[in-house]
Amino acid sequence: MKNMPKNHKTLNDSYITVFPEGVDRFVFGQFSLQGKNLELEGVDLKSVQEVFKGKYGPSHIDIAWHTQSNNYTNILFLVYWLHVEDYIQWKDSLIVKKWIEEDGYKQCSSRVTGFWYEMLKIPVEYFESSHSGNSGKEGVSNFLKMQLSEVHEYWGAMRDRIPASAYDQLLSQEINKQKKIYGDETSSKKLSITVPDYICFIRTVQNLSNVSEEERQIYAEVMEPVLDTGIKFLSDILDSCIDIKKVTEMSPNKDELQITSVLAYFKSLSALEKWAASHPTHLSIYGTYFKILKMQEGKSDISLWHEVSVLKSEDVETYYCYCQPDTGLLSSFTHKKL
């Protein structure tokens, strides 16, 4: 491990996921409905859920929602496939092609006016995860084994957990963002974008499902405002963060869960590392978490985990159907009409 300090010893347990032999890539994607002033209870998710059924459906699905600018709400299906071949079979199936080509999202609600996806075919060598517990119910751990790891609690551990970092510097190309685009340029069209090599994606999750009411209140009053400040900085100011959103997870029946995810793309792994290691907004997040631990005598039932991927251009598939211009990666790269 290039960055691990000599004689490093960890203070807390941390777990990683382990892929089966022979699996060199898997899929994670955001598959989303979009609409203005969308009320969750008024949206029928059955047609989307039917699309995911069958032999080649996802290995795991989480569901979430968030609101972006101009009161447009997105309902996201966060989908995982262990085998890329199953994803390809699924995507090429008649039911999926028909749903996408014939604007199947319209079956969900008259208020659903758009649909988009960003699918990532992630090389295992360019992926890492870190979990504070071993519940086996977090992201890829829903279908992978977990093991204890000592590669954490030092700056550079994230990079060290990415196998490819041992032989690849993971250097990104210079990204020049396109000019500002407007709603009438995207909301009436079907579009896609192409990303450069070595952009970095992170899903980082805060699960309060099993915490006491007292700890939940401490989190809401002490931790969450600091986290939201960091997200706002990344969204509004830091140019090296391409896109970021905080989403609230929910059950298939649309019951809100005590789980939030932050989904973000950075220009490179080093851009994410630089912000995490040195910027006051992340140092405040880091310090506040340990402040809460101290308040609770080193104990916490909050489950924290993340997944980080470094992606080549060919690994990323995108599709935006009648979407707002600030949807996902759409505002960051030149788009092409489909």
Tab-separated table of N, CA, C and O in Angstrom, residues 28 37 64 78 102 185 215 217 242 269 298 305 325:
chain	number	residue	atom	x	y	z
A	28	PHE	N	-23.415	-0.349	-12.043
A	28	PHE	CA	-24.240	0.477	-11.168
A	28	PHE	C	-24.874	1.559	-12.026
A	28	PHE	O	-24.216	2.136	-12.911
A	37	ASN	N	-42.969	19.568	-9.489
A	37	ASN	CA	-43.917	19.481	-8.371
A	37	ASN	C	-44.486	18.065	-8.224
A	37	ASN	O	-45.681	17.869	-7.976
A	64	ALA	N	-34.779	6.039	-4.392
A	64	ALA	CA	-34.557	7.306	-3.693
A	64	ALA	C	-35.231	8.436	-4.461
A	64	ALA	O	-35.722	8.253	-5.578
A	78	LEU	N	-31.654	3.059	-7.996
A	78	LEU	CA	-30.208	2.853	-7.952
A	78	LEU	C	-29.977	1.357	-8.116
A	78	LEU	O	-30.237	0.569	-7.201
A	102	GLU	N	-40.838	3.877	-26.229
A	102	GLU	CA	-42.216	4.355	-26.273
A	102	GLU	C	-42.564	5.209	-25.050
A	102	GLU	O	-43.739	5.399	-24.719
A	185	GLU	N	-33.535	23.739	-24.697
A	185	GLU	CA	-32.537	23.003	-25.457
A	185	GLU	C	-32.487	21.534	-25.053
A	185	GLU	O	-31.931	20.712	-25.763
A	215	GLU	N	-29.708	9.893	19.362
A	215	GLU	CA	-28.611	10.003	18.400
A	215	GLU	C	-29.093	10.610	17.091
A	215	GLU	O	-28.386	11.394	16.458
A	217	GLN	N	-31.377	12.850	16.793
A	217	GLN	CA	-31.493	14.288	17.024
A	217	GLN	C	-30.127	14.959	17.006
A	217	GLN	O	-29.969	16.051	16.436
A	242	ILE	N	-18.183	17.658	-10.740
A	242	ILE	CA	-18.980	17.799	-11.967
A	242	ILE	C	-20.471	17.818	-11.657
A	242	ILE	O	-21.244	18.585	-12.225
A	269	LEU	N	-10.096	11.196	-9.478
A	269	LEU	CA	-9.935	10.721	-8.107
A	269	LEU	C	-9.130	11.728	-7.291
A	269	LEU	O	-9.445	11.990	-6.130
A	298	GLY	N	-17.579	7.285	22.156
A	298	GLY	CA	-16.986	6.444	21.121
A	298	GLY	C	-17.931	5.453	20.476
A	298	GLY	O	-17.508	4.618	19.673
A	305	TRP	N	-21.052	4.205	4.811
A	305	TRP	CA	-20.320	3.444	3.798
A	305	TRP	C	-20.240	4.238	2.503
A	305	TRP	O	-20.996	5.184	2.297
A	325	PRO	N	-32.073	20.927	-17.903
A	325	PRO	CA	-30.661	21.048	-18.282
A	325	PRO	C	-29.668	20.740	-17.176
A	325	PRO	O	-28.514	20.413	-17.464
